[in-house]
PDB file of C-alpha atoms in Angstrom:
ATOM      1  CA  UNK A   1      27.412 -22.080 111.165  1.00  0.00           C
ATOM      2  CA  UNK A   2      24.484 -22.129 108.797  1.00  0.00           C
ATOM      3  CA  UNK A   3      22.983 -19.268 106.884  1.00  0.00           C
ATOM      4  CA  UNK A   4      19.897 -19.438 108.965  1.00  0.00           C
ATOM      5  CA  UNK A   5      21.953 -19.208 112.054  1.00  0.00           C
ATOM      6  CA  UNK A   6      23.794 -16.250 110.536  1.00  0.00           C
ATOM      7  CA  UNK A   7      20.450 -14.503 109.749  1.00  0.00           C
ATOM      8  CA  UNK A   8      19.089 -15.061 113.281  1.00  0.00           C
ATOM      9  CA  UNK A   9      22.261 -13.645 114.982  1.00  0.00           C
ATOM     10  CA  UNK A  10      22.084 -10.617 112.582  1.00  0.00           C
ATOM     11  CA  UNK A  11      18.372 -10.282 114.001  1.00  0.00           C
ATOM     12  CA  UNK A  12      19.668 -10.366 117.408  1.00  0.00           C
ATOM     13  CA  UNK A  13      22.415  -7.914 116.722  1.00  0.00           C
ATOM     14  CA  UNK A  14      20.002  -5.399 115.140  1.00  0.00           C
ATOM     15  CA  UNK A  15      17.591  -5.646 118.004  1.00  0.00           C
ATOM     16  CA  UNK A  16      19.544  -6.670 121.119  1.00  0.00           C
ATOM     17  CA  UNK A  17      16.554  -6.432 123.375  1.00  0.00           C
ATOM     18  CA  UNK A  18      14.850  -9.463 121.676  1.00  0.00           C
ATOM     19  CA  UNK A  19      14.830 -12.450 124.130  1.00  0.00           C
ATOM     20  CA  UNK A  20      16.064 -15.592 122.501  1.00  0.00           C
ATOM     21  CA  UNK A  21      18.610 -18.356 123.132  1.00  0.00           C
ATOM     22  CA  UNK A  22      20.332 -21.405 121.672  1.00  0.00           C
ATOM     23  CA  UNK A  23      19.569 -20.137 118.054  1.00  0.00           C
ATOM     24  CA  UNK A  24      22.205 -22.408 116.676  1.00  0.00           C
ATOM     25  CA  UNK A  25      20.439 -25.450 117.805  1.00  0.00           C
ATOM     26  CA  UNK A  26      16.907 -24.143 116.664  1.00  0.00           C
ATOM     27  CA  UNK A  27      18.423 -23.585 113.353  1.00  0.00           C
ATOM     28  CA  UNK A  28      19.730 -26.915 112.792  1.00  0.00           C
ATOM     29  CA  UNK A  29      16.139 -28.336 113.803  1.00  0.00           C
ATOM     30  CA  UNK A  30      14.723 -26.162 111.123  1.00  0.00           C
ATOM     31  CA  UNK A  31      17.212 -27.239 108.306  1.00  0.00           C
ATOM     32  CA  UNK A  32      16.437 -30.883 109.274  1.00  0.00           C
ATOM     33  CA  UNK A  33      13.009 -30.369 108.423  1.00  0.00           C
ATOM     34  CA  UNK A  34      13.348 -28.189 105.324  1.00  0.00           C
ATOM     35  CA  UNK A  35      12.210 -29.584 102.124  1.00  0.00           C
ATOM     36  CA  UNK A  36      14.699 -29.704  99.225  1.00  0.00           C
ATOM     37  CA  UNK A  37      12.698 -27.174  97.129  1.00  0.00           C
ATOM     38  CA  UNK A  38      12.008 -24.777 100.006  1.00  0.00           C
ATOM     39  CA  UNK A  39      13.751 -21.489 100.283  1.00  0.00           C
ATOM     40  CA  UNK A  40      13.676 -19.436 103.460  1.00  0.00           C
ATOM     41  CA  UNK A  41      12.295 -15.950 102.890  1.00  0.00           C
ATOM     42  CA  UNK A  42      12.759 -14.645 106.434  1.00  0.00           C
ATOM     43  CA  UNK A  43      12.823 -15.713 109.934  1.00  0.00           C
ATOM     44  CA  UNK A  44      12.774 -14.327 113.558  1.00  0.00           C
ATOM     45  CA  UNK A  45      13.330 -15.757 116.952  1.00  0.00           C
ATOM     46  CA  UNK A  46      11.031 -15.157 120.047  1.00  0.00           C
ATOM     47  CA  UNK A  47       9.689 -16.562 123.190  1.00  0.00           C
ATOM     48  CA  UNK A  48       6.765 -18.838 123.089  1.00  0.00           C
ATOM     49  CA  UNK A  49       6.253 -18.771 127.148  1.00  0.00           C
ATOM     50  CA  UNK A  50       4.408 -16.083 129.017  1.00  0.00           C
ATOM     51  CA  UNK A  51       7.448 -15.949 131.450  1.00  0.00           C
ATOM     52  CA  UNK A  52      10.661 -14.104 130.541  1.00  0.00           C
ATOM     53  CA  UNK A  53      13.011 -16.185 132.850  1.00  0.00           C
ATOM     54  CA  UNK A  54      11.756 -19.450 131.079  1.00  0.00           C
ATOM     55  CA  UNK A  55      15.196 -20.001 129.319  1.00  0.00           C
ATOM     56  CA  UNK A  56      13.790 -22.930 127.431  1.00  0.00           C
ATOM     57  CA  UNK A  57      10.851 -21.595 125.386  1.00  0.00           C
ATOM     58  CA  UNK A  58      12.611 -19.909 122.383  1.00  0.00           C
ATOM     59  CA  UNK A  59      11.149 -20.672 118.979  1.00  0.00           C
ATOM     60  CA  UNK A  60      12.490 -19.845 115.575  1.00  0.00           C
ATOM     61  CA  UNK A  61       9.591 -18.711 113.156  1.00  0.00           C
ATOM     62  CA  UNK A  62      10.832 -19.535 109.683  1.00  0.00           C
ATOM     63  CA  UNK A  63       8.615 -18.552 106.641  1.00  0.00           C
ATOM     64  CA  UNK A  64       9.487 -20.373 103.371  1.00  0.00           C
ATOM     65  CA  UNK A  65       8.202 -20.188  99.763  1.00  0.00           C
ATOM     66  CA  UNK A  66       5.726 -23.238 100.758  1.00  0.00           C
ATOM     67  CA  UNK A  67       4.900 -22.809 104.396  1.00  0.00           C
ATOM     68  CA  UNK A  68       5.450 -21.402 107.900  1.00  0.00           C
ATOM     69  CA  UNK A  69       7.594 -23.435 110.253  1.00  0.00           C
ATOM     70  CA  UNK A  70       7.402 -22.830 114.075  1.00  0.00           C
ATOM     71  CA  UNK A  71      10.530 -24.743 115.650  1.00  0.00           C
ATOM     72  CA  UNK A  72      11.445 -25.290 119.037  1.00  0.00           C
ATOM     73  CA  UNK A  73      14.617 -27.550 119.773  1.00  0.00           C
ATOM     74  CA  UNK A  74      14.180 -29.295 123.210  1.00  0.00           C
ATOM     75  CA  UNK A  75      17.120 -29.177 125.727  1.00  0.00           C
ATOM     76  CA  UNK A  76      17.972 -32.552 125.626  1.00  0.00           C
ATOM     77  CA  UNK A  77      16.585 -34.747 122.900  1.00  0.00           C
ATOM     78  CA  UNK A  78      14.045 -34.018 120.151  1.00  0.00           C
ATOM     79  CA  UNK A  79      12.267 -30.990 118.844  1.00  0.00           C
ATOM     80  CA  UNK A  80       8.731 -29.595 118.444  1.00  0.00           C
ATOM     81  CA  UNK A  81       7.764 -28.592 114.775  1.00  0.00           C
ATOM     82  CA  UNK A  82       4.509 -26.671 114.088  1.00  0.00           C
ATOM     83  CA  UNK A  83       3.641 -26.062 110.340  1.00  0.00           C
ATOM     84  CA  UNK A  84       1.124 -23.383 109.314  1.00  0.00           C
ATOM     85  CA  UNK A  85      -0.096 -23.454 105.882  1.00  0.00           C
ATOM     86  CA  UNK A  86      -0.355 -19.921 104.245  1.00  0.00           C
ATOM     87  CA  UNK A  87      -3.831 -20.246 103.222  1.00  0.00           C
ATOM     88  CA  UNK A  88      -4.949 -20.989 106.913  1.00  0.00           C
ATOM     89  CA  UNK A  89      -4.210 -17.412 108.023  1.00  0.00           C
ATOM     90  CA  UNK A  90      -6.734 -15.443 109.635  1.00  0.00           C
ATOM     91  CA  UNK A  91      -5.427 -12.333 111.351  1.00  0.00           C
ATOM     92  CA  UNK A  92      -2.226 -10.825 112.590  1.00  0.00           C
ATOM     93  CA  UNK A  93      -2.087  -8.894 115.826  1.00  0.00           C
ATOM     94  CA  UNK A  94       1.140  -6.903 117.118  1.00  0.00           C
ATOM     95  CA  UNK A  95       1.203  -5.322 120.609  1.00  0.00           C
ATOM     96  CA  UNK A  96       4.071  -3.143 121.596  1.00  0.00           C
ATOM     97  CA  UNK A  97       5.053  -2.331 125.316  1.00  0.00           C
ATOM     98  CA  UNK A  98       7.829  -0.204 126.586  1.00  0.00           C
ATOM     99  CA  UNK A  99      10.711  -2.662 125.906  1.00  0.00           C
ATOM    100  CA  UNK A 100       9.155  -5.690 124.289  1.00  0.00           C
ATOM    101  CA  UNK A 101       6.184  -6.579 121.964  1.00  0.00           C
ATOM    102  CA  UNK A 102       4.047  -9.583 120.957  1.00  0.00           C
ATOM    103  CA  UNK A 103       2.994 -11.071 117.635  1.00  0.00           C
ATOM    104  CA  UNK A 104      -0.043 -13.118 117.517  1.00  0.00           C
ATOM    105  CA  UNK A 105      -0.544 -15.098 114.281  1.00  0.00           C
ATOM    106  CA  UNK A 106      -4.411 -16.402 114.197  1.00  0.00           C
ATOM    107  CA  UNK A 107      -5.059 -19.250 112.031  1.00  0.00           C
ATOM    108  CA  UNK A 108      -8.256 -21.331 111.463  1.00  0.00           C
ATOM    109  CA  UNK A 109      -7.141 -23.879 114.136  1.00  0.00           C
ATOM    110  CA  UNK A 110      -5.108 -21.853 116.662  1.00  0.00           C
ATOM    111  CA  UNK A 111      -3.525 -18.633 117.803  1.00  0.00           C
ATOM    112  CA  UNK A 112       0.074 -18.560 117.987  1.00  0.00           C
ATOM    113  CA  UNK A 113       1.726 -15.663 120.240  1.00  0.00           C
ATOM    114  CA  UNK A 114       5.497 -14.819 120.080  1.00  0.00           C
ATOM    115  CA  UNK A 115       6.516 -12.904 123.111  1.00  0.00           C
ATOM    116  CA  UNK A 116       9.560 -10.622 124.047  1.00  0.00           C
ATOM    117  CA  UNK A 117      10.335  -9.273 120.948  1.00  0.00           C
ATOM    118  CA  UNK A 118      12.383  -6.016 120.591  1.00  0.00           C
ATOM    119  CA  UNK A 119       9.463  -3.454 120.075  1.00  0.00           C
ATOM    120  CA  UNK A 120      11.667  -1.878 117.326  1.00  0.00           C
ATOM    121  CA  UNK A 121      11.497  -4.983 115.332  1.00  0.00           C
ATOM    122  CA  UNK A 122       7.786  -5.191 115.530  1.00  0.00           C
ATOM    123  CA  UNK A 123       6.852  -2.756 112.399  1.00  0.00           C
ATOM    124  CA  UNK A 124       9.205  -4.425 110.182  1.00  0.00           C
ATOM    125  CA  UNK A 125       8.177  -8.080 111.264  1.00  0.00           C
ATOM    126  CA  UNK A 126       4.497  -7.320 110.965  1.00  0.00           C
ATOM    127  CA  UNK A 127       4.902  -5.702 107.659  1.00  0.00           C
ATOM    128  CA  UNK A 128       6.867  -8.734 106.278  1.00  0.00           C
ATOM    129  CA  UNK A 129       4.234 -11.345 107.805  1.00  0.00           C
ATOM    130  CA  UNK A 130       1.096  -9.741 106.482  1.00  0.00           C
ATOM    131  CA  UNK A 131       2.959  -9.326 103.013  1.00  0.00           C
ATOM    132  CA  UNK A 132       3.897 -13.107 103.039  1.00  0.00           C
ATOM    133  CA  UNK A 133       0.412 -14.288 103.979  1.00  0.00           C
ATOM    134  CA  UNK A 134      -1.012 -11.954 101.333  1.00  0.00           C
ATOM    135  CA  UNK A 135       1.087 -13.173  98.639  1.00  0.00           C
ATOM    136  CA  UNK A 136       1.524 -16.947  99.505  1.00  0.00           C
ATOM    137  CA  UNK A 137      -2.147 -17.463 100.807  1.00  0.00           C
ATOM    138  CA  UNK A 138      -3.504 -16.574  97.670  1.00  0.00           C
ATOM    139  CA  UNK A 139      -1.090 -18.778  95.697  1.00  0.00           C
ATOM    140  CA  UNK A 140      -2.303 -21.628  97.651  1.00  0.00           C
ATOM    141  CA  UNK A 141      -6.020 -20.744  97.088  1.00  0.00           C
ATOM    142  CA  UNK A 142      -5.343 -20.693  93.400  1.00  0.00           C
ATOM    143  CA  UNK A 143      -3.569 -24.109  93.261  1.00  0.00           C
ATOM    144  CA  UNK A 144      -6.431 -25.441  95.187  1.00  0.00           C
ATOM    145  CA  UNK A 145      -8.983 -23.955  92.703  1.00  0.00           C
ATOM    146  CA  UNK A 146      -6.945 -25.540  89.665  1.00  0.00           C
ATOM    147  CA  UNK A 147      -6.964 -28.999  91.486  1.00  0.00           C
ATOM    148  CA  UNK A 148     -10.826 -29.002  91.879  1.00  0.00           C
ATOM    149  CA  UNK A 149     -11.339 -27.969  88.502  1.00  0.00           C
TER     150      UNK A 149
END
């Protein structure tokens, strides 16, 4: 069991109403795509599907010191990896219901929605995500300015 898997299991233990499956397989797919100089800052599992009964739509959202990785390990072969550069962040929307909530990350090119997150986890997640984009988005913009000079 790798460190990311342990972190995801701890998240699930702290927020048991969060809907997520196959965290070990998803965390292995993340580690396969992690660069040598990347550090995982925080991560959380969530559903990418609109329907709760879709057992095969769990995603792991990983925030590293260089990028945001959204990873879904397919059931039999392969995985889906979406990478978001921190400077492409536009907006963050958090919606809480009675039991679950959603987090929408709006970027320049698309909107990613993560569903069926335990509503008690939403305040901490939205605070961490906002802080992440505020810090790392500005670092990328400064690096681009230096490259253009």
